[in-house]
Amino acid sequence: MSESGAAVRNTRQRSAVSALLAEVEGFHSAQDLHAMLRDRGERVGLTTVYRTLQGLADAGEIDVMRPPGGEHLYRRCSEGHHHHLVCRACGRTVEVAGPTVETWADRVAAQHGYTDVSHTLEIFGTCPTCTP
Amino acid sequence: MSESGAAVRNTRQRSAVSALLAEVEGFHSAQDLHAMLRDRGERVGLTTVYRTLQGLADAGEIDVMRPPGGEHLYRRCSEGHHHHLVCRACGRTVEVAGPTVETWADRVAAQHGYTDVSHTLEIFGTCPTCTP
DNA sequence: CCGCGTAACGAGAATGATTGTCAAAAGCGC
DNA sequence: GCGCTTTTGACAATCATTCTCGTTACGCGG
Ligand SMILES: [Zn+2]
Ligand SMILES: [Zn+2]
Ligand SMILES: [Zn+2]
Ligand SMILES: [Zn+2]
């Protein structure tokens, strides 16, 4: 158990997904990314795309967003805790940090006796480019 | 076109769902509520439960939450904009208002030139009762 | 109190993203 | 190269939600 040999193997498919995530801008769905890989000529199964994205998300290397009424969206983000300001039209995303919000959330939860606190926060709007 | 006769009809099923929502505590899924109605002896189709909940949500009479990796949850809430502090274990919910958060979100969005701003914020934790 | 037109219902089928299956393919340490 | 594992991927399965469409029944005259 614990560590030992090669826990994670280096495969062509994993590299392809990682490389793609490094190049694309904004959030994209698994199916979306799968289609992009196909267009690039990379042959990667849809199941593998899902698995890889899950792995990266679990490892904290990418962020997952669940927009109202849509599929899961994935994006390579900077490290550390942050939130997203997302354009409804084009998906352009700005990472924002809100230390005040974090402490506020924790304090509110504590006041009501809640422990093991986490939170989700997303801001949606129309970016300058998409404003008519 | 426009308005005229009875746009919304008063049915036994709609009343049953509304009444149930008035009595239960916390957030519940459509399937959950459907089962409760069945146990009560009320005969209401699952499709109708979904439709009624959607209608109530659109009318702003109930709140919808989409917890990570689960079904939609519905709850009769108080009026006005607020957020939720939810217990992961039992679903106990506290409504919280965060004026600071609202203004912060709007300000951040404005700083980046985003307009027509909205946001989603939920706090999750383990309530005192569910803490071992 | 009766009939109609229409909104609402509901059983079952359809959808569609995500997950499970499992035999075949391919890393990696030796 | 060898062999042991991990990983892959075509396909089936899951499952909440939505769609279909014939049936029911609300509500407003008459
Ligand atoms: Zn991010
Ligand atoms: Zn609420
Ligand atoms: Zn609890
Ligand atoms: Zn708010």
XYZ file of C-alpha atoms (C1' of nucleotides) in Angstrom, chain A residues 6 9-10 31 47 50-51 54 71-72, chain C residues 17-22 26-29:
20
model
C 4.482 4.008 -10.777
C 1.343 6.183 -15.870
C 2.331 8.510 -18.657
C -17.683 16.176 -24.960
C -14.526 7.479 -21.636
C -13.993 11.772 -18.742
C -11.624 9.717 -16.625
C -11.918 13.542 -13.230
C -22.885 19.765 -18.498
C -19.814 19.934 -16.351
C -24.653 13.217 -19.857
C -22.096 10.425 -17.022
C -20.510 5.910 -15.241
C -19.654 0.836 -15.346
C -17.764 -3.318 -17.816
C -14.176 -6.069 -19.307
C 0.480 -0.380 -23.750
C 3.688 1.660 -19.696
C 7.528 0.670 -16.887
C 10.865 -1.542 -13.969
